[in-house]
Tab-separated table of C-alpha atoms in Angstrom:
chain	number	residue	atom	x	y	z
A	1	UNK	CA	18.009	13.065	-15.234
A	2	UNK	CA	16.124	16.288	-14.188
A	3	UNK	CA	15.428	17.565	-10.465
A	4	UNK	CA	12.629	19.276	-10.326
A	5	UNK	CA	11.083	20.987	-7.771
A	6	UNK	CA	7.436	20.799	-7.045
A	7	UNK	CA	7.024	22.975	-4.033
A	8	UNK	CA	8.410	24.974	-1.474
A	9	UNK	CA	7.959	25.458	2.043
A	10	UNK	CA	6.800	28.940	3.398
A	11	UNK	CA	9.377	30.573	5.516
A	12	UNK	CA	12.190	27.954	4.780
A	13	UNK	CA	15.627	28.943	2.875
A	14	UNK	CA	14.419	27.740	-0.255
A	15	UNK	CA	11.655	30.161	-0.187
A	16	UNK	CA	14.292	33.280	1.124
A	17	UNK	CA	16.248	31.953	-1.804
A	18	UNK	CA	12.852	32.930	-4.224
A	19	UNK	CA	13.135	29.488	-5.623
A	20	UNK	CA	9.645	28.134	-6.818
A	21	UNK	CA	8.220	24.807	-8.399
A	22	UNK	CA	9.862	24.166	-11.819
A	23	UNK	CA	13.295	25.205	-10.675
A	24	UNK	CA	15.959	22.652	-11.151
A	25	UNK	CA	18.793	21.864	-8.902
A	26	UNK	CA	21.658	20.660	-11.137
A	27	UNK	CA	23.886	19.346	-8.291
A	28	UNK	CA	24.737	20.055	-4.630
A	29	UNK	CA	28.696	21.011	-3.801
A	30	UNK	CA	29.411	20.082	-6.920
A	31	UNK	CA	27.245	16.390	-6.539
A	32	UNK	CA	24.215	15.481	-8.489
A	33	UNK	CA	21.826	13.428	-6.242
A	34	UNK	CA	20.485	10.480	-7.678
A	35	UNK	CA	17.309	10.494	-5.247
A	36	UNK	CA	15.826	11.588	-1.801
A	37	UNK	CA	18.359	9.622	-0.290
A	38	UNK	CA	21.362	11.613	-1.367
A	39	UNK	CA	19.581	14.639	-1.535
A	40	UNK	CA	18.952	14.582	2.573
A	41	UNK	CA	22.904	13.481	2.983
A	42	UNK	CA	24.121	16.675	1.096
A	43	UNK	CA	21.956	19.155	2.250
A	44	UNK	CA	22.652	18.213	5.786
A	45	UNK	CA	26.266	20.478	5.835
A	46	UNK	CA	26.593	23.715	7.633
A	47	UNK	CA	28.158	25.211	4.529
A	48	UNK	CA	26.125	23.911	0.752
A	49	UNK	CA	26.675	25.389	-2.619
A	50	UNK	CA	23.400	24.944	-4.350
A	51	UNK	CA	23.575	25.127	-7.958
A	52	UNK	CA	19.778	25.956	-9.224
A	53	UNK	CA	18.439	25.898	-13.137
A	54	UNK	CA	15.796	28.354	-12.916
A	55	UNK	CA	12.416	27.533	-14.626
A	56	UNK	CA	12.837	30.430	-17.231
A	57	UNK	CA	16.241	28.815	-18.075
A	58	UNK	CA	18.832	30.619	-16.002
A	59	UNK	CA	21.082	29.700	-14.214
A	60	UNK	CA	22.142	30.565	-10.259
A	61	UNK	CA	24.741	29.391	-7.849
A	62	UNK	CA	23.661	29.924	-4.207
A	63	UNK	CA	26.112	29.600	-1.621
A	64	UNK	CA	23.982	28.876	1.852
A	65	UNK	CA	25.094	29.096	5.425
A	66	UNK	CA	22.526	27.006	7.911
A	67	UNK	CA	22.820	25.030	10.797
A	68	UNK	CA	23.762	21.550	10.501
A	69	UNK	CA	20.630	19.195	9.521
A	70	UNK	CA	18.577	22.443	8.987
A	71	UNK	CA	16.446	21.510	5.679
A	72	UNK	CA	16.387	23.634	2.829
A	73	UNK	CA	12.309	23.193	2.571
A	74	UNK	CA	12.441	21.598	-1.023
A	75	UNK	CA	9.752	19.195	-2.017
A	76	UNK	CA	10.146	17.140	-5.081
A	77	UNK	CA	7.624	15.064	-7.199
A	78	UNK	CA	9.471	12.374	-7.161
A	79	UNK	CA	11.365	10.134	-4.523
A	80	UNK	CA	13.691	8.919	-7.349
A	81	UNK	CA	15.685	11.279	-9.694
A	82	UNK	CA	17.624	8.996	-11.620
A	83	UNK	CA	15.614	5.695	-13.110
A	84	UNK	CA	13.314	3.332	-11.235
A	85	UNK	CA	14.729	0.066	-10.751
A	86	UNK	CA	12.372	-2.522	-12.520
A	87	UNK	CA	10.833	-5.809	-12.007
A	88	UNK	CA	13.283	-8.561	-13.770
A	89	UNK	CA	10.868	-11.272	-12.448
A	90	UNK	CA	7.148	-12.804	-14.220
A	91	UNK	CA	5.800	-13.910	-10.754
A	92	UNK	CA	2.735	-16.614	-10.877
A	93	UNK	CA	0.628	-14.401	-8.993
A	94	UNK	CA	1.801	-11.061	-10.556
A	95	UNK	CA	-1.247	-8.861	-10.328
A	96	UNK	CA	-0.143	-6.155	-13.173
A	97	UNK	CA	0.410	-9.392	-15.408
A	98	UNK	CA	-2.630	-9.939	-15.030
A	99	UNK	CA	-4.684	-6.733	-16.284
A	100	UNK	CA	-6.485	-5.981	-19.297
A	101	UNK	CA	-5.067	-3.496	-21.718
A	102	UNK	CA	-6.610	0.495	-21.544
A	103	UNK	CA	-5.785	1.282	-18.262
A	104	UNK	CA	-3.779	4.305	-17.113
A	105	UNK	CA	-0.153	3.709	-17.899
A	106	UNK	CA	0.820	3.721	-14.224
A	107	UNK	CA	-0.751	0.197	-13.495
A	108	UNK	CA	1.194	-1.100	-15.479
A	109	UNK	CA	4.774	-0.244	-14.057
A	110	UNK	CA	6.683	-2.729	-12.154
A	111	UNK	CA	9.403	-1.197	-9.667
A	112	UNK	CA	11.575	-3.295	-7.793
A	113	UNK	CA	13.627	-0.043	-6.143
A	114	UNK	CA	15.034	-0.612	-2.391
A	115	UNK	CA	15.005	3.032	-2.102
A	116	UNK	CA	11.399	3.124	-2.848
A	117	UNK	CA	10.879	0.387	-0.406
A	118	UNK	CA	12.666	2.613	2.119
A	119	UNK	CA	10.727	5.949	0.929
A	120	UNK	CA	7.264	4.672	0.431
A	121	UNK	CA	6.984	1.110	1.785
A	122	UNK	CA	7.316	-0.652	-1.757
A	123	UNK	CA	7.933	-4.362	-1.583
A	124	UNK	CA	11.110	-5.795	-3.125
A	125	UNK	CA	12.481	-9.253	-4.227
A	126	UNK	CA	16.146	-8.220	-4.264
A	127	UNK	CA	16.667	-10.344	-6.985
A	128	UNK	CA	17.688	-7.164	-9.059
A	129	UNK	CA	20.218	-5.728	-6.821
A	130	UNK	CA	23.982	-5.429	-7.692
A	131	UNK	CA	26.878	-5.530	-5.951
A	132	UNK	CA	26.682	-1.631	-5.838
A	133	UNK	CA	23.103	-1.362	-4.760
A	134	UNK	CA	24.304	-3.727	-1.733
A	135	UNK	CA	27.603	-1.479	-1.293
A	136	UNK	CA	24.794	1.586	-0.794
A	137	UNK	CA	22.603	-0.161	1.476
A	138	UNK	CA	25.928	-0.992	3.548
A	139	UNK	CA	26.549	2.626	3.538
A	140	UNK	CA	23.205	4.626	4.244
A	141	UNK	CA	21.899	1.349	6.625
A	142	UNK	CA	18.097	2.129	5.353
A	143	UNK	CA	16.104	0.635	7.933
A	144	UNK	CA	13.039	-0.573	7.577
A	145	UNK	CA	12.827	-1.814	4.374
A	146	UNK	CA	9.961	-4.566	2.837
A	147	UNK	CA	10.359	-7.472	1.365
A	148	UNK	CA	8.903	-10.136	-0.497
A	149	UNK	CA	9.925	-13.160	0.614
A	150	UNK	CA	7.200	-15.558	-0.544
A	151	UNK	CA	9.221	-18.743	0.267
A	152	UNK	CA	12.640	-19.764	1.739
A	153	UNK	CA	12.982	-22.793	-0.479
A	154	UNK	CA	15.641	-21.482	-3.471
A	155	UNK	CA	14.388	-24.254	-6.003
A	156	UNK	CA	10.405	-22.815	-5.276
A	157	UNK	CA	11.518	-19.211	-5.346
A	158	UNK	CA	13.382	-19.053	-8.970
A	159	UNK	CA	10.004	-21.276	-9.927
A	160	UNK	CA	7.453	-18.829	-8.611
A	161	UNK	CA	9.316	-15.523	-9.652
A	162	UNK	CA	10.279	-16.443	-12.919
A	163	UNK	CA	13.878	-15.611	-12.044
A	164	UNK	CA	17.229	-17.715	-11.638
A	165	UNK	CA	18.228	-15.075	-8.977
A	166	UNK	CA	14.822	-15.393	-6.922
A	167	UNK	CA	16.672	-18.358	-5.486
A	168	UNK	CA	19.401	-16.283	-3.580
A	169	UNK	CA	17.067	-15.340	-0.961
A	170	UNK	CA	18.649	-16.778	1.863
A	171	UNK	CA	21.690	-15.279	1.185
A	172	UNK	CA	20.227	-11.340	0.626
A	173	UNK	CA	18.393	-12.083	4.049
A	174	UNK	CA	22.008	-12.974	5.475
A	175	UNK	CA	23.313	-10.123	3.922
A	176	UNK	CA	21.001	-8.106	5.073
A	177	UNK	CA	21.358	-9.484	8.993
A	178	UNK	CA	25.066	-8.871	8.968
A	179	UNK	CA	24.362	-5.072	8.053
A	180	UNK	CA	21.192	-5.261	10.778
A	181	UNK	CA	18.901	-3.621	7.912
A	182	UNK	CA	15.507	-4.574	9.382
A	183	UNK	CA	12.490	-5.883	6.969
A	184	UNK	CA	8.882	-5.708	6.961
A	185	UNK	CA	8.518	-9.658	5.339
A	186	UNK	CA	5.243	-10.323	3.002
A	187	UNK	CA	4.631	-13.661	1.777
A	188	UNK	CA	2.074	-14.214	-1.010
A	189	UNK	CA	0.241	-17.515	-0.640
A	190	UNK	CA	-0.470	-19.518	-3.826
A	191	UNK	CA	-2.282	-23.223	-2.769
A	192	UNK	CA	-0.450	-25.650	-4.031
A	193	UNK	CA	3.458	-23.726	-4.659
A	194	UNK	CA	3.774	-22.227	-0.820
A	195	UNK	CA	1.538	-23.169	1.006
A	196	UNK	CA	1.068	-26.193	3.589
A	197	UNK	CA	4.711	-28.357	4.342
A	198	UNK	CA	6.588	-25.171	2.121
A	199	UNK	CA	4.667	-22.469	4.354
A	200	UNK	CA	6.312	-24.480	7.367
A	201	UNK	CA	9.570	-24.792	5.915
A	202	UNK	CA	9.616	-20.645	5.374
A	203	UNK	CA	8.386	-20.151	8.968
A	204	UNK	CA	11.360	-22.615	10.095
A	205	UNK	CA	14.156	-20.453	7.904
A	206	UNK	CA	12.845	-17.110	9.055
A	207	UNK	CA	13.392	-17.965	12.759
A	208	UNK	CA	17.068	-17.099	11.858
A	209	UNK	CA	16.230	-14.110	11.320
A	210	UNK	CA	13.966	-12.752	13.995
A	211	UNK	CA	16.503	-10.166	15.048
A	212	UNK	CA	16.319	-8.079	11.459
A	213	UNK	CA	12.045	-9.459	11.019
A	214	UNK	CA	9.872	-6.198	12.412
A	215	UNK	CA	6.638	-7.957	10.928
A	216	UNK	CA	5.868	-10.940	8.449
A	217	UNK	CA	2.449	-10.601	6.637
A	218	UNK	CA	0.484	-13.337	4.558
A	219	UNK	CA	-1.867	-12.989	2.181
A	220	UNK	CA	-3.919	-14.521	-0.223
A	221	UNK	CA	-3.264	-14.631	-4.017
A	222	UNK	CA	-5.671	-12.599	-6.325
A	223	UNK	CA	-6.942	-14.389	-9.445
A	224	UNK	CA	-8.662	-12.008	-11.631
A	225	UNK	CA	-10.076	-13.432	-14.944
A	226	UNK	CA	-7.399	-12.437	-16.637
A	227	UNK	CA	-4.942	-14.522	-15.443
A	228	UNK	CA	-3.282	-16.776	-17.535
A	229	UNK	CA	-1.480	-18.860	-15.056
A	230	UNK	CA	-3.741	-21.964	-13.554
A	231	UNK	CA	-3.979	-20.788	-9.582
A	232	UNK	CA	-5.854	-22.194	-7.093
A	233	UNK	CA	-7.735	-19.847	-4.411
A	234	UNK	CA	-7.303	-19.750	-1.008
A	235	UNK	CA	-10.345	-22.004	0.944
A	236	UNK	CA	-11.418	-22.240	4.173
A	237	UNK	CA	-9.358	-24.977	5.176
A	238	UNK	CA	-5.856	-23.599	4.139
A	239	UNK	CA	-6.706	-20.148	5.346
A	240	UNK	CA	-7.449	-22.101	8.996
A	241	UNK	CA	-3.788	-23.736	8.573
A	242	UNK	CA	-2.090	-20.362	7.551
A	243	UNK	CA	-3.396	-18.687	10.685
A	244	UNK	CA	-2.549	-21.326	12.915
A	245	UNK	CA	0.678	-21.603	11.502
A	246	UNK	CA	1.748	-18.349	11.397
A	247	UNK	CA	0.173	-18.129	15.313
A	248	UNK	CA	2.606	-21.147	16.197
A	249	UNK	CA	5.410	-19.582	14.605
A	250	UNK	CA	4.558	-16.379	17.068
A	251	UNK	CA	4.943	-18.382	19.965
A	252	UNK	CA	8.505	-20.406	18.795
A	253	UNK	CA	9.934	-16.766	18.188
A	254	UNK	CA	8.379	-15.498	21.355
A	255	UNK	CA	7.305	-12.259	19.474
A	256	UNK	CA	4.449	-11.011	17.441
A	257	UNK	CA	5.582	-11.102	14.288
A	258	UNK	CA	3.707	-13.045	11.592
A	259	UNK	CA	0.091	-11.900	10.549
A	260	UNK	CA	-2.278	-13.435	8.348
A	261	UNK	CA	-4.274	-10.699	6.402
A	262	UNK	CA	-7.904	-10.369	7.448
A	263	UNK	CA	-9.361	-12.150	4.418
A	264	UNK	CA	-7.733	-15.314	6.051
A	265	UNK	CA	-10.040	-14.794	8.726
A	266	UNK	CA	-12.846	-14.121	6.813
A	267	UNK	CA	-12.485	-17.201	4.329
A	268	UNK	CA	-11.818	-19.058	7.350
A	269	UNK	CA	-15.048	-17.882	9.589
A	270	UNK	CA	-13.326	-16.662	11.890
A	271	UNK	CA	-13.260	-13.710	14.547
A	272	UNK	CA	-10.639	-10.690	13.687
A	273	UNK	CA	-8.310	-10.637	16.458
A	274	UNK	CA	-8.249	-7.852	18.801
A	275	UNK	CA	-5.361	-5.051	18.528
A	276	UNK	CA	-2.357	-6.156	20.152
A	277	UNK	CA	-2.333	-9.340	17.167
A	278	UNK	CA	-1.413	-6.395	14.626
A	279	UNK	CA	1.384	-4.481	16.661
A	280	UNK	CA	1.952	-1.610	15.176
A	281	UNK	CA	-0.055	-2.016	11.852
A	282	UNK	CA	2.803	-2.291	9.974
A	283	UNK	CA	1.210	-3.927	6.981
A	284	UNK	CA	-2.168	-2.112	6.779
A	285	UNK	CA	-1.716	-1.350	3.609
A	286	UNK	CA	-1.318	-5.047	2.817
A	287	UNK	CA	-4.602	-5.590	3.951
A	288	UNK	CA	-3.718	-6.887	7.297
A	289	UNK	CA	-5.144	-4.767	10.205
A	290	UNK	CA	-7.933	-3.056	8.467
A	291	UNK	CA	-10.635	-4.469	9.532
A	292	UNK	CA	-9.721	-4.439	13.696
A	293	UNK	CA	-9.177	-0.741	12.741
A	294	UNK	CA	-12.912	-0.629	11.495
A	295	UNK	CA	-14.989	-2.021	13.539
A	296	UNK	CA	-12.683	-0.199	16.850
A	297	UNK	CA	-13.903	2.766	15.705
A	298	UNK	CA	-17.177	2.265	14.650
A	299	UNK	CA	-17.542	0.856	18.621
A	300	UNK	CA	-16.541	4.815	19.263
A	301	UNK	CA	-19.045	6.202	16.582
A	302	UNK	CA	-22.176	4.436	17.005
A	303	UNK	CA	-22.693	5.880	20.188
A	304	UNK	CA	-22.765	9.204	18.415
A	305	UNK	CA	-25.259	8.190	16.109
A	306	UNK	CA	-28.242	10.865	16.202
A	307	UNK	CA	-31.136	9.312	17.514
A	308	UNK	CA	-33.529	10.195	14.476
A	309	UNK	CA	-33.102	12.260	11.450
A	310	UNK	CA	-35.316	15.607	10.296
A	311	UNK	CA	-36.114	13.741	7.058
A	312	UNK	CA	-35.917	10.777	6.105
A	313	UNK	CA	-32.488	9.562	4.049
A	314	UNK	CA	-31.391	6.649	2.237
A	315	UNK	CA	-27.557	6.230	2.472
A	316	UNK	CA	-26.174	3.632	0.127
A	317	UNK	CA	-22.174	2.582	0.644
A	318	UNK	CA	-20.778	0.898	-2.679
A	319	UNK	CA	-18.170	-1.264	-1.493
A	320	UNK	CA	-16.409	-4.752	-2.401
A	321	UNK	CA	-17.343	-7.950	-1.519
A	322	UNK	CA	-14.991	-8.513	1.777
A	323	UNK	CA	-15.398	-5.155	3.412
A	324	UNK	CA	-19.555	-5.207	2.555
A	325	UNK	CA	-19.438	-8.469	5.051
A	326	UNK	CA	-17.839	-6.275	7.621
A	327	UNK	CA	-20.515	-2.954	7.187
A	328	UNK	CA	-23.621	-5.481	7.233
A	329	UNK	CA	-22.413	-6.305	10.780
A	330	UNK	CA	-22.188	-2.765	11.392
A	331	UNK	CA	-25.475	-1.993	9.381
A	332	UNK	CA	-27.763	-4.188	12.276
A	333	UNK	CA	-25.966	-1.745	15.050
A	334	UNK	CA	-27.000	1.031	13.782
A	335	UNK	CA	-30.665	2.185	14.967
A	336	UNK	CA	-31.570	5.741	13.873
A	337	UNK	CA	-35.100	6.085	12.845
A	338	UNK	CA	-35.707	7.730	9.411
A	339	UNK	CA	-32.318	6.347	8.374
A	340	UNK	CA	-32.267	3.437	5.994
A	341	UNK	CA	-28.569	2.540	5.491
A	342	UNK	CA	-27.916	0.393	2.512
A	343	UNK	CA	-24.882	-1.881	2.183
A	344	UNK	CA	-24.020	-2.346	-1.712
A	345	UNK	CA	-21.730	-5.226	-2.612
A	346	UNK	CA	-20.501	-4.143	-5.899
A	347	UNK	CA	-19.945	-7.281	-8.059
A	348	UNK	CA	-16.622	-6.999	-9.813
A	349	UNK	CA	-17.726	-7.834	-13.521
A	350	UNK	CA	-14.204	-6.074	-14.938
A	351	UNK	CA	-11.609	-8.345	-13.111
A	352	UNK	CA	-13.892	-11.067	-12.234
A	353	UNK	CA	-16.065	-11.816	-9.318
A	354	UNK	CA	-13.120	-13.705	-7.663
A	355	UNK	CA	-11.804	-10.120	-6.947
A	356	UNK	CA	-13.357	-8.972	-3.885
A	357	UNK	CA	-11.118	-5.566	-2.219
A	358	UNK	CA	-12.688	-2.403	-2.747
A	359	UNK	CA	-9.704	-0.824	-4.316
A	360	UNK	CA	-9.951	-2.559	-7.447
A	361	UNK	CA	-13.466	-1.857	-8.051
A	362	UNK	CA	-13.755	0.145	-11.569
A	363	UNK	CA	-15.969	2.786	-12.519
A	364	UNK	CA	-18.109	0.932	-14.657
A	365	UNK	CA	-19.097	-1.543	-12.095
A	366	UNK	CA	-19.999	1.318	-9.652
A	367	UNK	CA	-22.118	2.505	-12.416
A	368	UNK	CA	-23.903	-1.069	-13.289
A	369	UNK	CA	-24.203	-0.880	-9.335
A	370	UNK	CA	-25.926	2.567	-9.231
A	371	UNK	CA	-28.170	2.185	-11.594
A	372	UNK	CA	-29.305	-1.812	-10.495
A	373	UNK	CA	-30.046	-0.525	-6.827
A	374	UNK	CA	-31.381	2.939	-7.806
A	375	UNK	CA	-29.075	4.899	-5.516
A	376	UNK	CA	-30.211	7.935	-4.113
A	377	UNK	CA	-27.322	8.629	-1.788
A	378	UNK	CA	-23.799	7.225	-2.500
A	379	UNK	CA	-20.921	6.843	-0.375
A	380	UNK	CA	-17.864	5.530	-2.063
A	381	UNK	CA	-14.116	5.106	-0.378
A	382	UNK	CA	-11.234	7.170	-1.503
A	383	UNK	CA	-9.515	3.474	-2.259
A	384	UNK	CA	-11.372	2.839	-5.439
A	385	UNK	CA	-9.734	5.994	-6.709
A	386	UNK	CA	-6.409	7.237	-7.774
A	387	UNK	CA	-4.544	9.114	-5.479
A	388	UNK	CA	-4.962	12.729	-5.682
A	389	UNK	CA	-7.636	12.573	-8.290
A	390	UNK	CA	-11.816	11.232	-8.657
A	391	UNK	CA	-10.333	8.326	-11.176
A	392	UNK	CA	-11.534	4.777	-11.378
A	393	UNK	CA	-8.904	2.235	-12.338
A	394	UNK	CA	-10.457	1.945	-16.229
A	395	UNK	CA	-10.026	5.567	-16.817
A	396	UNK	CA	-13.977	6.864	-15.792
A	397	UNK	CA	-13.815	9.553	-12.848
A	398	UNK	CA	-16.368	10.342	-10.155
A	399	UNK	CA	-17.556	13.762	-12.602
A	400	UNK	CA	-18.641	11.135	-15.509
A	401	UNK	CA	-20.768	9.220	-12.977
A	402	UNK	CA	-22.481	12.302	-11.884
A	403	UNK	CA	-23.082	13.593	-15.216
A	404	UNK	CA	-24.466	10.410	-15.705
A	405	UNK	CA	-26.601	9.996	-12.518
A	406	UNK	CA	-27.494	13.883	-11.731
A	407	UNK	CA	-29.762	13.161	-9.085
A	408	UNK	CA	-27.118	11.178	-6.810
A	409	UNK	CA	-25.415	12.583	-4.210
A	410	UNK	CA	-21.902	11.773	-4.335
A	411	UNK	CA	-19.943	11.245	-0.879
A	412	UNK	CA	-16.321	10.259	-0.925
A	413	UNK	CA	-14.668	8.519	2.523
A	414	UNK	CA	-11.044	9.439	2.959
A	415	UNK	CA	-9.907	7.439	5.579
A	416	UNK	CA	-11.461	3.639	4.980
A	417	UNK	CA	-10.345	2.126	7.683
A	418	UNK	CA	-12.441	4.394	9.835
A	419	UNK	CA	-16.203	4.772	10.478
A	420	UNK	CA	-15.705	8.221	11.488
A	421	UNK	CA	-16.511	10.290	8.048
A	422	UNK	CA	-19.921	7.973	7.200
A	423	UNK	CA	-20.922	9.215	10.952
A	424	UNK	CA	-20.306	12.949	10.350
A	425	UNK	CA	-22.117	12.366	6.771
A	426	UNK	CA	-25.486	10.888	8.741
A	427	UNK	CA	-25.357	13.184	11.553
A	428	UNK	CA	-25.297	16.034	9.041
A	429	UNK	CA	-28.352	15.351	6.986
């Protein structure tokens, strides 16, 4: 186990200390952190001894006066210094199980780490968690952290996870009442394992624990082509049950809690709800919320439309199948003259067609998608990419498609669950 430093704050301690990114801290009055966690509880002393490894392989003991809480300005790489806790289950609906081989190595890891839940808003199963992982979480009291529940019904659990201990889930959640750890919930739904009478029967369970419950979210399994595993899909009439159901479970609870993700509501032809359904937007990132978010701001924006542009443009956004519903709406609103704005529905040939988010669209579907529609001006979101980088999920980047199309202009959206950026893009040409 190394800790390695990746940056350091301008001004802080660490940078009066002339420590830089590659330095190593070796331990911390004389204790080696095993991640962030620790890390924050040892540096928060008035009084630290910081023993450093310096990049060019010496070695310096530092012994620091601060106030109490003051932070040393260290930034690390990593969350975790020590290993990742894996994934000991084989769910059913297991979306890296379900992925061709070539992809980046990273797709393929399975974490099941509460401290990355805490950190980064993982999801967990707690079916990997010892007696000293509980022991921790009774000392530190990380709050909030998200869970997969799936279902409440033990038999159905150890079934769907592919794990004997998948059935102890009423007892972590009691375990993790008594310590008043609070959750972020997810449920995956799979028609014909937890959905319908078992759906009900989770709902009914989780009322116990309303006090610890910040949010439940529900969404639909993905079935890429690759799956092995015979799953049904989600279909109009069980996404109409799932949002009615979790909607009655709101109102026995007497608190917002459970959301169905917004492809419920578009399998089931229904409106998006308005704001105050989403609460915080705890579970964007689950897909639940994005939408709303969307078309709120586009409201904002398309009053800021230019009325008619120098020259005239062709602006094509390459998007999946469930958000391309959601821009055609947008696409009638929007009346600048000179301005054709094209709404591209890139068919997902590489997972399957049943696969319809915009984050697992690969680059050689963009590229079949380019080159079908003869693109002039392309606007892709930052989702389809890696984080940090211009890579597709199968390996091709953003700089291979331009190579490849040289007379495309290439326009990446940051922030997809705003119409903000596509605005500023129109407005400027």
């Amino acid at each position: 186990m190394k800790i390695i430093i990746s940056d350091i704050q301008k001004g802080s301690i660490a940078d009066e200390l002339a420590l830089g990114a590659g330095d190593e801290i070796v331990s911390i009055n004389n204790s080696v952190p095993r991640d962030i966690i620790d890390y924050s509880f040892l540096v928060q002393d008035e009084e630290i001894e910081l023993y450093i490894r310096h990049k060019n392989g010496e070695e310096e003991i530092f012994e620091i006066e601060k106030d109490f809480g003051e932070d040393l300005g260290i930034s690390f790489e990593s969350a975790v210094f020590d290993r990742v806790k894996p994934c000991a289950n084989k769910c059913i609906f297991c979306f890296v199980d379900q992925q061709p081989a070539g992809l980046r190595k990273s797709l393929y890891v399975k974490d099941d780490d509460w401290r990355l839940s805490y950190l980064q808003g993982t999801y967990i199963t707690l079916t990997n968690m010892k007696e000293k992982d509980w022991q921790r979480l009774e000392q530190f009291h990380p709050s909030p952290l998200f869970v997969s529940v799936h279902t409440t019904n033990p038999g159905l659990r150890a079934k769907m996870l592919n794990n004997p201990n998948a059935a102890k889930i009423i007892q972590d959640l009691e375990r993790l009442k008594k310590n008043d750890i609070k959750i972020h919930a997810q449920i995956v739904l799979c028609p014909g394992y937890n959905d319908a009478d078992e759906l009900l029967r989770t709902f009914d369970d989780l009322k116990k624990f309303k006090k610890i419950l910040k949010s439940l979210a529900i969404v639909p399994v993905g079935i890429s082509k690759f799956r092995k595993e015979s799953l049904r899909q989600v279909d109009k009439e069980i996404a109409g049950f799932v949002i009615d159901a979790a909607e009655n479970f709101n109102s026995e609870v007497k608190k917002q809690l459970a959301m169905a993700s917004d492809e419920f509501f578009l399998i089931a032809g229904r409106e998006i709800p308005q704001k105050k359904y989403y609460g915080t937007f705890s579970q964007i990132e689950d897909g639940v919320g994005a939408i709303r978010l969307l078309k709120d701001d586009f409201e904002k924006c398309k009053k800021k439309l230019k009325k008619k542009l120098k020259t005239p443009l062709r602006l094509s956004l390459l998007t999946g199948s469930s958000a391309a519903v959601i821009f055609r709406e947008f696409r009638k609103e929007i009346k600048v003259e000179e301005l054709e704005f094209e709404v591209i529905d890139v068919k997902n040939k590489f997972f399957g067609e049943k696969i319809n988010v915009s984050g697992l669209v690969t680059g050689i579907d963009l590229e079949n998608a380019i080159e079908k529609y003869a693109v002039q001006n392309a606007v892709i979101p930052s989702v389809m990419l890696k984080e940090g980088s211009d890579e597709f999920l199968d390996g091709i980047r953003v700089s291979d498609i331009e190579k490849k199309f040289p007379n495309v202009r290439f326009f990446i959206i940051n922030d997809c669950y705003k119409f903000r950026e596509i605005l500023t893009i129109i407005n400027s040409l």
